[in-house]
Amino acid sequence: MFVSFILLWICVVFFILCLKCRRPKNFPPGPPPLPVLGNLLNLSLDNPMRDFEKLRRCYGNVYSLFIGPKPAVVINGVQAMKEAMMTKAVDFAGRPQDIFVSDLTQNGMVLADYGPSWKEHRRFALMTLRNFGLGKQSMEQRILGEIQYTVETLEKSIGMPCVVLFGTRFDYDDDFIKVVVQCFKENSKIANGPWAMLYDFVPMIRNLPLPFMKAFKNIETCKKLATGLITEHKETRVPGKPRDFLDCYLDELDKRSDDGSSFCEDRLIMFVLDLHFAGTDTTSNTLLTGFLYLMTYPLVQERCQQEIDRTLEKKDQVTYDDRHNMPYMQAVIHEVQRIANTVPLSVFHCATKDTELMGYSLPRGTLIIQNLNSVLNEEGQWKFPHEFNPENFLNNRGEFVKPEAFMPFSAGPRMCLGEGLARMELFLIMVTLLRKFNFIWPEDAGQPDYTPVYGVTLSPKPYCMKVQLRATQQNLQKQ
C-alpha cells in the first residue's frame, strides 16, 4: 500500500512537471523538453553556440527552449532582431531576475530590470560619462596618455616573441585591481560553464555547496573592496567637485537623500563593479582578436599603415576625428568587432508584457536570448559572412559603410552603455600602435588558431607576437 502511494505521488509530480514544460499557445517551436531539465541535453555545456545554430536551421529564426521549466525564446537574424530590439523595444527591454547571472549581480546596472530605477541610473551614467569628456578631446587625451604605457612595454619587446595582453593599466601592487580582475575572470568562466547552466535549469540545487557558489564568494570579496573604496572617497571628496564617477554618484546621493530615490550605496557598489567588467573585458578581447588577425593577414596590416601614414603625415598623434579620413582603417576595426563577436549572446532580455514577435505570441516574463552570431554572420547581409575581410564594410567606391546587421553592442534602449567610449578606444589604440610598430606572427608559432575561448565574453586563445619598430619610426628616432 505504501509503495503504491509513493508511486502515485511520483506520477502526479511527473505529470505536473510535464505540464509546466508545455509551450504556451502560438509560442515559437523548439525541441521537446524533459521534466525538470527542460532542454539542457540539447545544449553543450562547454560551448552551446554550435547547438544554437543547429536549432536555428531546424526551427527557424525564432525558436524556443526550456531552461528547466521556464520557456525561453532565441532570436536569430536581422529581421527578428530589429523587430524585438528596435520596433518593439520596450516590450523586450526587461531583464530576467531568476537566473544565475542576475542572482550574482543583484543590484547591478547591466542586469537591472526595466523600470524607473533602471532609467534614472542609465540617464545618470550617460550624463556622467559626457561630463567626463566622452566624445570630447579631453577623453582622447586620457586614452592617448594611457596608450603610451602600452607603447613603452612593446618597445621593450622589439625583436622578441612576446605573450600579448591588452587591458586596463594598473600598478601591480594594487591589490584592489588584482583581486577584482581575478574574481571577474573566474566568474566569467563559471557564468558560461556547466554549473551555471545547471543552476538555471535545476533550481532545486541552488542552495547546495556546488562549484557555482565560488562565484557568489567572489562577488562578496569584490563588494568588500568596493565598499572600502567608497569609504575612502567619502573621506577625501569635496562635495560638488567630483574627481570621478564615484564622487559624482556620492554627490547625487546628497541631492536625493530625502526624495525616496533608488540611488543608494548598495546600488553604487554593484554599479561600479558592473562598469569595470563591461568596460574592460570586452574592449581588451576585441583588441586581442584584432592583432591576431592583423598579424596573420599582413597585407591588411600594411594597407592600414599606408592609410595611417597618408592621413596623419607630420601630425604628432591621431585624433578621433581622423577616422573620417580613414575608411579602410574604420572597415578593419569594424570587421574585427564582427569577427570577435565578443558577447555572442548579448545580455539576456525578457518580455515586459504579453507581446508578439514574428507572428508568435510571447507571454510577459519570457526569457529572450539574442544570438548575435546569427546576425554578424548572416548570409545575404555580408559580402563575406564567414571570413575575415574588411570589404564587408566598404562600398564599390572604397567608402566606409556600416550594414544594418552590424550590432555587436546590441540595439534599442538596452544597448551597451559604453559604446561611444569603446569605439574611441579601439580606433585610437589600433591606429597609434600600427603607426609605430609592425606586428608579425612568429615563424616558430605554428598555424594560428582562430577558435575563441567561450565564456560570458569570447576571447582568442593565448598567442605570441613579434614586434618590430617600423622603418618610418626608426628614421624619426635617428633625426
Tab-separated table of C-alpha atoms in Angstrom:
chain	number	residue	atom	x	y	z
A	1	MET	CA	0.000	0.000	0.000
A	2	PHE	CA	2.775	2.433	0.949
A	3	VAL	CA	4.733	1.653	-2.250
A	4	SER	CA	1.617	2.263	-4.329
A	5	PHE	CA	1.083	5.602	-2.596
A	6	ILE	CA	4.671	6.670	-3.328
A	7	LEU	CA	4.390	5.614	-6.961
A	8	LEU	CA	1.144	7.568	-7.259
A	9	TRP	CA	2.788	10.712	-5.917
A	10	ILE	CA	5.751	10.275	-8.268
A	11	CYS	CA	3.318	10.029	-11.191
A	12	VAL	CA	1.464	13.155	-10.013
A	13	VAL	CA	4.697	15.159	-9.636
A	14	PHE	CA	5.924	13.941	-13.024
A	15	PHE	CA	2.605	14.932	-14.612
A	16	ILE	CA	2.776	18.425	-13.043
A	17	LEU	CA	6.339	18.892	-14.253
A	18	CYS	CA	5.320	17.813	-17.759
A	19	LEU	CA	2.510	20.388	-17.708
A	20	LYS	CA	4.994	23.086	-16.656
A	21	CYS	CA	7.148	22.269	-19.669
A	22	ARG	CA	4.354	22.735	-22.199
A	23	ARG	CA	4.668	25.555	-24.716
A	24	PRO	CA	2.001	28.261	-24.449
A	25	LYS	CA	-0.453	28.723	-27.304
A	26	ASN	CA	1.145	30.116	-30.505
A	27	PHE	CA	4.586	30.004	-28.869
A	28	PRO	CA	7.707	29.604	-31.074
A	29	PRO	CA	8.541	25.965	-31.891
A	30	GLY	CA	11.512	24.100	-30.486
A	31	PRO	CA	12.815	20.742	-29.324
A	32	PRO	CA	10.647	18.738	-26.885
A	33	PRO	CA	11.688	19.404	-23.254
A	34	LEU	CA	12.235	16.950	-20.431
A	35	PRO	CA	10.662	17.418	-16.979
A	36	VAL	CA	12.935	19.381	-14.600
A	37	LEU	CA	15.813	19.512	-17.118
A	38	GLY	CA	13.930	21.220	-19.925
A	39	ASN	CA	16.259	21.310	-22.961
A	40	LEU	CA	19.500	21.017	-21.022
A	41	LEU	CA	20.509	17.928	-23.010
A	42	ASN	CA	20.087	19.830	-26.290
A	43	LEU	CA	22.945	22.197	-25.398
A	44	SER	CA	26.665	21.535	-24.986
A	45	LEU	CA	27.787	22.592	-21.536
A	46	ASP	CA	31.168	23.911	-22.710
A	47	ASN	CA	30.023	25.905	-25.768
A	48	PRO	CA	26.355	25.959	-26.858
A	49	MET	CA	26.895	28.261	-29.869
A	50	ARG	CA	27.007	25.379	-32.378
A	51	ASP	CA	23.825	23.956	-30.863
A	52	PHE	CA	22.024	27.287	-31.245
A	53	GLU	CA	22.892	27.256	-34.959
A	54	LYS	CA	21.661	23.668	-35.397
A	55	LEU	CA	18.369	24.529	-33.707
A	56	ARG	CA	18.024	27.617	-35.907
A	57	ARG	CA	18.364	25.511	-39.047
A	58	CYS	CA	15.750	23.122	-37.713
A	59	TYR	CA	13.152	25.504	-36.228
A	60	GLY	CA	13.753	28.879	-37.885
A	61	ASN	CA	14.925	32.321	-36.767
A	62	VAL	CA	12.628	32.423	-33.731
A	63	TYR	CA	12.528	29.238	-31.679
A	64	SER	CA	12.098	28.272	-28.046
A	65	LEU	CA	13.951	26.304	-25.404
A	66	PHE	CA	13.090	25.405	-21.841
A	67	ILE	CA	15.512	26.444	-19.116
A	68	GLY	CA	14.285	23.992	-16.530
A	69	PRO	CA	10.515	24.521	-16.502
A	70	LYS	CA	10.789	28.082	-17.867
A	71	PRO	CA	10.345	28.845	-21.582
A	72	ALA	CA	12.945	30.990	-23.355
A	73	VAL	CA	12.965	32.335	-26.902
A	74	VAL	CA	16.114	32.537	-29.030
A	75	ILE	CA	16.131	35.339	-31.615
A	76	ASN	CA	18.201	34.969	-34.797
A	77	GLY	CA	18.720	37.099	-37.885
A	78	VAL	CA	18.389	40.801	-38.629
A	79	GLN	CA	14.634	40.851	-39.225
A	80	ALA	CA	13.680	39.260	-35.898
A	81	MET	CA	16.374	41.190	-34.012
A	82	LYS	CA	15.179	44.559	-35.333
A	83	GLU	CA	11.536	43.820	-34.558
A	84	ALA	CA	12.353	42.838	-30.968
A	85	MET	CA	15.094	45.292	-30.028
A	86	MET	CA	14.048	48.362	-32.027
A	87	THR	CA	10.448	48.263	-33.313
A	88	LYS	CA	9.088	46.779	-30.066
A	89	ALA	CA	11.993	47.886	-27.900
A	90	VAL	CA	10.112	48.495	-24.636
A	91	ASP	CA	8.299	45.141	-24.908
A	92	PHE	CA	11.671	43.385	-24.849
A	93	ALA	CA	13.664	45.711	-22.564
A	94	GLY	CA	13.295	43.671	-19.367
A	95	ARG	CA	15.961	41.568	-17.673
A	96	PRO	CA	15.331	38.102	-16.201
A	97	GLN	CA	15.531	38.176	-12.417
A	98	ASP	CA	15.787	34.493	-11.546
A	99	ILE	CA	18.855	33.132	-13.324
A	100	PHE	CA	22.470	32.723	-12.293
A	101	VAL	CA	23.890	35.997	-13.652
A	102	SER	CA	21.046	38.140	-12.273
A	103	ASP	CA	21.257	36.481	-8.847
A	104	LEU	CA	25.015	37.035	-8.956
A	105	THR	CA	24.945	40.745	-9.794
A	106	GLN	CA	21.949	41.626	-7.572
A	107	ASN	CA	21.605	45.434	-7.766
A	108	GLY	CA	23.853	45.908	-10.770
A	109	MET	CA	23.126	48.270	-13.665
A	110	VAL	CA	23.521	45.891	-16.604
A	111	LEU	CA	21.066	43.284	-15.318
A	112	ALA	CA	18.652	45.620	-13.535
A	113	ASP	CA	15.079	45.110	-14.714
A	114	TYR	CA	13.438	47.718	-16.940
A	115	GLY	CA	11.683	50.404	-14.922
A	116	PRO	CA	12.055	53.836	-13.274
A	117	SER	CA	15.105	52.834	-11.201
A	118	TRP	CA	16.988	51.492	-14.212
A	119	LYS	CA	16.029	54.541	-16.316
A	120	GLU	CA	17.311	57.094	-13.811
A	121	HIS	CA	20.558	55.179	-13.261
A	122	ARG	CA	21.200	54.848	-17.002
A	123	ARG	CA	20.423	58.537	-17.511
A	124	PHE	CA	22.840	59.412	-14.701
A	125	ALA	CA	25.582	57.173	-16.148
A	126	LEU	CA	25.289	58.670	-19.644
A	127	MET	CA	25.317	62.221	-18.263
A	128	THR	CA	28.348	61.487	-16.065
A	129	LEU	CA	30.309	59.934	-18.940
A	130	ARG	CA	29.588	63.007	-21.073
A	131	ASN	CA	30.633	65.338	-18.254
A	132	PHE	CA	33.942	63.497	-18.000
A	133	GLY	CA	34.622	64.061	-21.670
A	134	LEU	CA	33.106	61.157	-23.611
A	135	GLY	CA	33.272	62.193	-27.251
A	136	LYS	CA	35.430	65.208	-26.421
A	137	GLN	CA	39.125	65.980	-26.827
A	138	SER	CA	39.731	65.603	-23.096
A	139	MET	CA	38.765	61.934	-23.278
A	140	GLU	CA	41.033	61.463	-26.315
A	141	GLN	CA	43.976	62.775	-24.335
A	142	ARG	CA	43.260	60.427	-21.426
A	143	ILE	CA	43.161	57.434	-23.775
A	144	LEU	CA	46.276	58.511	-25.681
A	145	GLY	CA	48.084	59.053	-22.393
A	146	GLU	CA	47.319	55.504	-21.308
A	147	ILE	CA	48.399	54.101	-24.690
A	148	GLN	CA	51.931	55.349	-24.037
A	149	TYR	CA	52.319	52.718	-21.315
A	150	THR	CA	51.484	50.033	-23.874
A	151	VAL	CA	53.918	51.596	-26.373
A	152	GLU	CA	56.718	51.556	-23.794
A	153	THR	CA	56.004	47.907	-22.981
A	154	LEU	CA	56.076	46.916	-26.661
A	155	GLU	CA	59.312	48.867	-27.263
A	156	LYS	CA	60.990	46.669	-24.656
A	157	SER	CA	59.846	43.576	-26.587
A	158	ILE	CA	61.075	44.614	-30.039
A	159	GLY	CA	62.564	41.694	-31.929
A	160	MET	CA	61.451	39.090	-29.388
A	161	PRO	CA	58.292	36.975	-29.412
A	162	CYS	CA	56.110	38.079	-26.522
A	163	VAL	CA	52.832	36.997	-24.998
A	164	VAL	CA	50.137	39.568	-25.690
A	165	LEU	CA	47.913	41.189	-23.088
A	166	PHE	CA	45.840	44.300	-23.654
A	167	GLY	CA	43.792	45.723	-20.838
A	168	THR	CA	43.470	48.489	-18.310
A	169	ARG	CA	46.794	49.583	-16.877
A	170	PHE	CA	47.239	49.314	-13.133
A	171	ASP	CA	50.044	49.216	-10.605
A	172	TYR	CA	50.940	45.622	-9.913
A	173	ASP	CA	50.958	46.220	-6.169
A	174	ASP	CA	47.352	47.401	-6.367
A	175	ASP	CA	45.576	44.566	-4.549
A	176	PHE	CA	42.151	46.048	-5.278
A	177	ILE	CA	42.575	45.766	-9.041
A	178	LYS	CA	44.382	42.431	-8.949
A	179	VAL	CA	41.713	40.769	-6.821
A	180	VAL	CA	38.779	42.264	-8.762
A	181	VAL	CA	40.261	41.226	-12.129
A	182	GLN	CA	40.880	37.681	-10.863
A	183	CYS	CA	37.375	37.391	-9.415
A	184	PHE	CA	35.750	38.566	-12.632
A	185	LYS	CA	37.841	36.182	-14.710
A	186	GLU	CA	36.704	33.276	-12.560
A	187	ASN	CA	33.082	34.427	-12.598
A	188	SER	CA	33.134	34.813	-16.374
A	189	LYS	CA	34.158	31.182	-16.749
A	190	ILE	CA	31.615	29.969	-14.201
A	191	ALA	CA	28.768	32.004	-15.705
A	192	ASN	CA	29.029	30.237	-19.050
A	193	GLY	CA	30.108	26.872	-17.735
A	194	PRO	CA	28.129	23.750	-16.904
A	195	TRP	CA	27.474	24.632	-13.255
A	196	ALA	CA	25.786	27.941	-14.087
A	197	MET	CA	23.667	26.139	-16.667
A	198	LEU	CA	22.643	23.578	-14.044
A	199	TYR	CA	21.859	26.450	-11.630
A	200	ASP	CA	19.414	27.852	-14.204
A	201	PHE	CA	17.914	24.549	-15.329
A	202	VAL	CA	17.568	22.839	-11.927
A	203	PRO	CA	16.571	25.472	-9.298
A	204	MET	CA	16.360	22.902	-6.502
A	205	ILE	CA	20.181	22.650	-6.375
A	206	ARG	CA	20.841	26.374	-5.861
A	207	ASN	CA	21.496	26.204	-2.128
A	208	LEU	CA	23.772	23.183	-2.309
A	209	PRO	CA	27.558	23.639	-1.820
A	210	LEU	CA	28.347	23.211	-5.525
A	211	PRO	CA	31.080	24.937	-7.596
A	212	PHE	CA	28.851	27.853	-8.635
A	213	MET	CA	28.986	29.048	-5.011
A	214	LYS	CA	32.560	30.195	-5.715
A	215	ALA	CA	31.138	32.965	-7.921
A	216	PHE	CA	28.986	34.297	-5.075
A	217	LYS	CA	32.019	34.299	-2.771
A	218	ASN	CA	33.958	36.236	-5.420
A	219	ILE	CA	31.215	38.857	-5.617
A	220	GLU	CA	31.240	39.280	-1.838
A	221	THR	CA	35.025	39.753	-1.974
A	222	CYS	CA	34.665	42.436	-4.659
A	223	LYS	CA	31.859	44.168	-2.766
A	224	LYS	CA	34.030	44.429	0.360
A	225	LEU	CA	36.836	46.002	-1.680
A	226	ALA	CA	34.429	48.386	-3.408
A	227	THR	CA	32.965	49.365	-0.026
A	228	GLY	CA	36.472	50.279	1.163
A	229	LEU	CA	36.993	52.386	-1.957
A	230	ILE	CA	33.710	54.206	-1.382
A	231	THR	CA	34.639	54.881	2.249
A	232	GLU	CA	37.966	56.335	1.107
A	233	HIS	CA	36.170	58.591	-1.398
A	234	LYS	CA	33.789	59.811	1.275
A	235	GLU	CA	36.710	60.864	3.447
A	236	THR	CA	38.621	62.692	0.707
A	237	ARG	CA	35.958	64.111	-1.616
A	238	VAL	CA	34.985	67.747	-1.910
A	239	PRO	CA	31.191	67.885	-2.477
A	240	GLY	CA	30.346	69.493	-5.804
A	241	LYS	CA	33.839	68.959	-7.197
A	242	PRO	CA	33.834	65.333	-8.389
A	243	ARG	CA	37.069	63.651	-9.400
A	244	ASP	CA	35.490	60.580	-10.906
A	245	PHE	CA	32.318	58.531	-11.315
A	246	LEU	CA	32.242	57.569	-7.621
A	247	ASP	CA	32.313	61.190	-6.469
A	248	CYS	CA	29.517	62.043	-8.930
A	249	TYR	CA	27.316	59.296	-7.508
A	250	LEU	CA	28.020	60.414	-3.927
A	251	ASP	CA	27.077	63.983	-4.930
A	252	GLU	CA	23.841	62.590	-6.374
A	253	LEU	CA	23.172	60.745	-3.121
A	254	ASP	CA	23.458	64.039	-1.241
A	255	LYS	CA	20.910	65.660	-3.568
A	256	ARG	CA	18.467	62.774	-3.337
A	257	SER	CA	18.817	61.872	0.348
A	258	ASP	CA	15.185	62.708	1.182
A	259	ASP	CA	13.279	62.039	-2.058
A	260	GLY	CA	12.872	58.246	-1.871
A	261	SER	CA	15.229	57.786	-4.818
A	262	SER	CA	16.625	54.412	-5.897
A	263	PHE	CA	20.133	55.860	-5.541
A	264	CYS	CA	21.877	54.184	-2.604
A	265	GLU	CA	25.281	52.844	-1.620
A	266	ASP	CA	24.291	49.218	-2.281
A	267	ARG	CA	23.464	50.133	-5.871
A	268	LEU	CA	26.699	52.104	-6.167
A	269	ILE	CA	28.802	49.089	-5.172
A	270	MET	CA	27.418	46.856	-7.933
A	271	PHE	CA	27.237	49.780	-10.375
A	272	VAL	CA	30.992	50.297	-10.077
A	273	LEU	CA	31.743	46.565	-10.448
A	274	ASP	CA	29.396	46.281	-13.448
A	275	LEU	CA	31.047	49.171	-15.259
A	276	HIS	CA	34.518	47.811	-14.541
A	277	PHE	CA	33.769	44.419	-16.075
A	278	ALA	CA	31.714	45.701	-19.013
A	279	GLY	CA	34.207	48.442	-19.861
A	280	THR	CA	37.459	46.492	-19.827
A	281	ASP	CA	36.889	42.836	-20.698
A	282	THR	CA	35.063	43.429	-23.981
A	283	THR	CA	37.467	46.041	-25.366
A	284	SER	CA	40.581	44.090	-24.411
A	285	ASN	CA	39.239	40.909	-26.030
A	286	THR	CA	38.386	42.829	-29.204
A	287	LEU	CA	41.944	44.203	-29.330
A	288	LEU	CA	43.385	40.733	-28.790
A	289	THR	CA	41.315	39.450	-31.705
A	290	GLY	CA	42.283	42.430	-33.853
A	291	PHE	CA	46.029	41.980	-33.541
A	292	LEU	CA	45.736	38.228	-34.058
A	293	TYR	CA	44.142	38.866	-37.450
A	294	LEU	CA	46.431	41.775	-38.361
A	295	MET	CA	49.476	39.561	-37.803
A	296	THR	CA	48.077	36.722	-39.867
A	297	TYR	CA	46.733	38.999	-42.624
A	298	PRO	CA	49.881	41.087	-43.230
A	299	LEU	CA	48.514	42.716	-46.412
A	300	VAL	CA	45.594	44.112	-44.410
A	301	GLN	CA	48.026	45.443	-41.788
A	302	GLU	CA	50.186	47.047	-44.485
A	303	ARG	CA	47.218	48.751	-46.143
A	304	CYS	CA	46.119	50.138	-42.754
A	305	GLN	CA	49.592	51.563	-42.165
A	306	GLN	CA	49.701	53.184	-45.601
A	307	GLU	CA	46.382	54.933	-44.930
A	308	ILE	CA	47.544	55.996	-41.456
A	309	ASP	CA	50.797	57.464	-42.830
A	310	ARG	CA	48.974	59.265	-45.603
A	311	THR	CA	46.324	60.742	-43.297
A	312	LEU	CA	48.482	61.732	-40.338
A	313	GLU	CA	51.655	62.740	-42.230
A	314	LYS	CA	53.512	65.047	-39.809
A	315	LYS	CA	50.890	65.101	-37.059
A	316	ASP	CA	52.256	64.116	-33.660
A	317	GLN	CA	49.306	61.951	-32.746
A	318	VAL	CA	45.991	60.723	-34.047
A	319	THR	CA	42.638	62.273	-33.106
A	320	TYR	CA	39.260	60.593	-33.165
A	321	ASP	CA	38.126	62.950	-35.949
A	322	ASP	CA	40.824	61.433	-38.192
A	323	ARG	CA	38.598	58.363	-38.586
A	324	HIS	CA	36.583	60.250	-41.211
A	325	ASN	CA	39.657	60.237	-43.465
A	326	MET	CA	40.490	56.580	-42.822
A	327	PRO	CA	37.749	54.470	-44.447
A	328	TYR	CA	39.907	51.341	-44.661
A	329	MET	CA	41.059	51.578	-41.051
A	330	GLN	CA	37.441	52.006	-39.972
A	331	ALA	CA	36.466	48.986	-42.055
A	332	VAL	CA	39.181	46.884	-40.417
A	333	ILE	CA	38.166	47.864	-36.881
A	334	HIS	CA	34.508	47.096	-37.568
A	335	GLU	CA	35.416	43.800	-39.220
A	336	VAL	CA	37.447	42.902	-36.136
A	337	GLN	CA	34.398	43.614	-33.980
A	338	ARG	CA	32.225	41.496	-36.268
A	339	ILE	CA	34.618	38.548	-36.219
A	340	ALA	CA	35.380	38.872	-32.490
A	341	ASN	CA	31.652	38.809	-31.597
A	342	THR	CA	32.823	39.440	-28.057
A	343	VAL	CA	29.434	38.991	-26.342
A	344	PRO	CA	27.799	36.371	-28.597
A	345	LEU	CA	24.522	36.050	-26.689
A	346	SER	CA	24.435	39.716	-25.639
A	347	VAL	CA	22.853	40.038	-22.184
A	348	PHE	CA	19.589	38.156	-21.710
A	349	HIS	CA	16.371	40.160	-22.022
A	350	CYS	CA	12.818	39.318	-21.009
A	351	ALA	CA	9.389	40.440	-22.199
A	352	THR	CA	7.978	43.272	-20.078
A	353	LYS	CA	4.397	42.405	-21.123
A	354	ASP	CA	2.443	39.978	-23.283
A	355	THR	CA	3.629	40.693	-26.816
A	356	GLU	CA	4.208	39.266	-30.287
A	357	LEU	CA	7.316	38.571	-32.340
A	358	MET	CA	7.377	37.472	-35.967
A	359	GLY	CA	3.771	36.286	-35.610
A	360	TYR	CA	4.337	34.296	-32.391
A	361	SER	CA	2.780	35.106	-29.007
A	362	LEU	CA	5.153	35.655	-26.072
A	363	PRO	CA	3.801	35.938	-22.502
A	364	ARG	CA	5.156	38.558	-20.100
A	365	GLY	CA	8.372	37.399	-18.426
A	366	THR	CA	9.528	35.196	-21.314
A	367	LEU	CA	13.336	34.990	-21.321
A	368	ILE	CA	14.815	36.391	-24.556
A	369	ILE	CA	18.221	35.263	-25.860
A	370	GLN	CA	19.807	37.264	-28.695
A	371	ASN	CA	22.040	35.117	-30.874
A	372	LEU	CA	24.267	37.910	-32.215
A	373	ASN	CA	26.375	35.334	-34.026
A	374	SER	CA	23.428	34.740	-36.365
A	375	VAL	CA	23.328	38.445	-37.293
A	376	LEU	CA	27.054	39.118	-37.580
A	377	ASN	CA	27.446	36.107	-39.902
A	378	GLU	CA	24.074	36.178	-41.659
A	379	GLU	CA	24.247	35.229	-45.320
A	380	GLY	CA	22.734	37.891	-47.543
A	381	GLN	CA	23.764	40.641	-45.115
A	382	TRP	CA	27.511	40.462	-45.729
A	383	LYS	CA	29.748	40.120	-48.796
A	384	PHE	CA	31.937	37.612	-46.944
A	385	PRO	CA	29.914	36.395	-43.938
A	386	HIS	CA	32.223	33.536	-42.937
A	387	GLU	CA	35.676	35.033	-43.350
A	388	PHE	CA	37.733	37.981	-42.123
A	389	ASN	CA	37.522	40.611	-44.875
A	390	PRO	CA	37.347	44.412	-44.402
A	391	GLU	CA	35.468	44.628	-47.728
A	392	ASN	CA	32.369	43.806	-45.668
A	393	PHE	CA	32.402	47.483	-44.630
A	394	LEU	CA	33.449	49.133	-47.905
A	395	ASN	CA	31.281	50.012	-50.895
A	396	ASN	CA	32.359	49.871	-54.537
A	397	ARG	CA	33.980	53.319	-54.229
A	398	GLY	CA	36.075	52.285	-51.222
A	399	GLU	CA	33.957	54.324	-48.811
A	400	PHE	CA	33.211	53.081	-45.312
A	401	VAL	CA	29.653	51.771	-44.875
A	402	LYS	CA	28.013	50.089	-41.894
A	403	PRO	CA	25.412	47.420	-42.750
A	404	GLU	CA	22.314	47.241	-40.540
A	405	ALA	CA	23.384	43.739	-39.489
A	406	PHE	CA	26.306	45.231	-37.544
A	407	MET	CA	25.099	45.253	-33.951
A	408	PRO	CA	27.865	43.984	-31.645
A	409	PHE	CA	26.616	46.384	-28.967
A	410	SER	CA	23.057	45.031	-29.329
A	411	ALA	CA	20.341	47.601	-30.117
A	412	GLY	CA	17.477	49.539	-28.589
A	413	PRO	CA	17.227	51.039	-25.078
A	414	ARG	CA	19.436	48.308	-23.529
A	415	MET	CA	22.298	48.670	-25.982
A	416	CYS	CA	25.776	48.904	-24.476
A	417	LEU	CA	26.210	51.974	-22.270
A	418	GLY	CA	29.885	52.342	-23.212
A	419	GLU	CA	29.573	52.009	-26.995
A	420	GLY	CA	30.927	55.505	-27.685
A	421	LEU	CA	33.911	55.034	-25.374
A	422	ALA	CA	34.692	51.597	-26.833
A	423	ARG	CA	34.674	52.923	-30.404
A	424	MET	CA	37.028	55.751	-29.451
A	425	GLU	CA	39.396	53.430	-27.587
A	426	LEU	CA	39.568	50.861	-30.410
A	427	PHE	CA	40.335	53.495	-33.039
A	428	LEU	CA	42.934	55.468	-31.061
A	429	ILE	CA	44.720	52.377	-29.730
A	430	MET	CA	44.912	50.480	-33.021
A	431	VAL	CA	45.972	53.493	-35.082
A	432	THR	CA	48.623	54.573	-32.557
A	433	LEU	CA	50.179	51.112	-32.376
A	434	LEU	CA	50.019	50.403	-36.124
A	435	ARG	CA	51.642	53.744	-36.857
A	436	LYS	CA	54.648	52.854	-34.728
A	437	PHE	CA	55.029	49.068	-34.961
A	438	ASN	CA	54.830	46.088	-37.284
A	439	PHE	CA	53.145	43.079	-35.712
A	440	ILE	CA	54.428	39.743	-37.014
A	441	TRP	CA	53.335	36.148	-36.483
A	442	PRO	CA	56.438	34.319	-35.149
A	443	GLU	CA	57.881	31.769	-37.577
A	444	ASP	CA	58.010	29.051	-34.918
A	445	ALA	CA	54.463	29.665	-33.647
A	446	GLY	CA	52.785	27.140	-35.952
A	447	GLN	CA	49.434	27.766	-37.604
A	448	PRO	CA	47.210	30.399	-35.946
A	449	ASP	CA	44.154	29.069	-34.137
A	450	TYR	CA	41.220	31.455	-34.503
A	451	THR	CA	38.852	29.337	-32.388
A	452	PRO	CA	37.726	31.536	-29.483
A	453	VAL	CA	37.527	30.544	-25.830
A	454	TYR	CA	33.880	30.556	-24.799
A	455	GLY	CA	32.685	32.476	-21.754
A	456	VAL	CA	30.473	35.459	-20.897
A	457	THR	CA	32.745	37.087	-23.454
A	458	LEU	CA	34.621	35.363	-26.262
A	459	SER	CA	38.387	35.754	-26.312
A	460	PRO	CA	41.106	34.341	-28.573
A	461	LYS	CA	43.351	31.613	-27.261
A	462	PRO	CA	46.690	32.904	-25.873
A	463	TYR	CA	49.200	33.629	-28.618
A	464	CYS	CA	52.635	35.163	-29.164
A	465	MET	CA	53.568	38.057	-31.420
A	466	LYS	CA	56.779	39.535	-32.720
A	467	VAL	CA	57.033	43.334	-32.599
A	468	GLN	CA	59.250	45.464	-34.854
A	469	LEU	CA	59.685	49.217	-34.984
A	470	ARG	CA	58.527	50.419	-38.397
A	471	ALA	CA	61.125	51.924	-40.749
A	472	THR	CA	59.396	55.323	-40.639
A	473	GLN	CA	59.717	55.340	-36.850
A	474	GLN	CA	63.366	54.282	-36.986
A	475	ASN	CA	64.123	57.251	-39.259
A	476	LEU	CA	62.354	59.616	-36.874
A	477	GLN	CA	64.408	58.338	-33.953
A	478	LYS	CA	67.646	58.914	-35.911
A	479	GLN	CA	66.756	62.534	-36.708
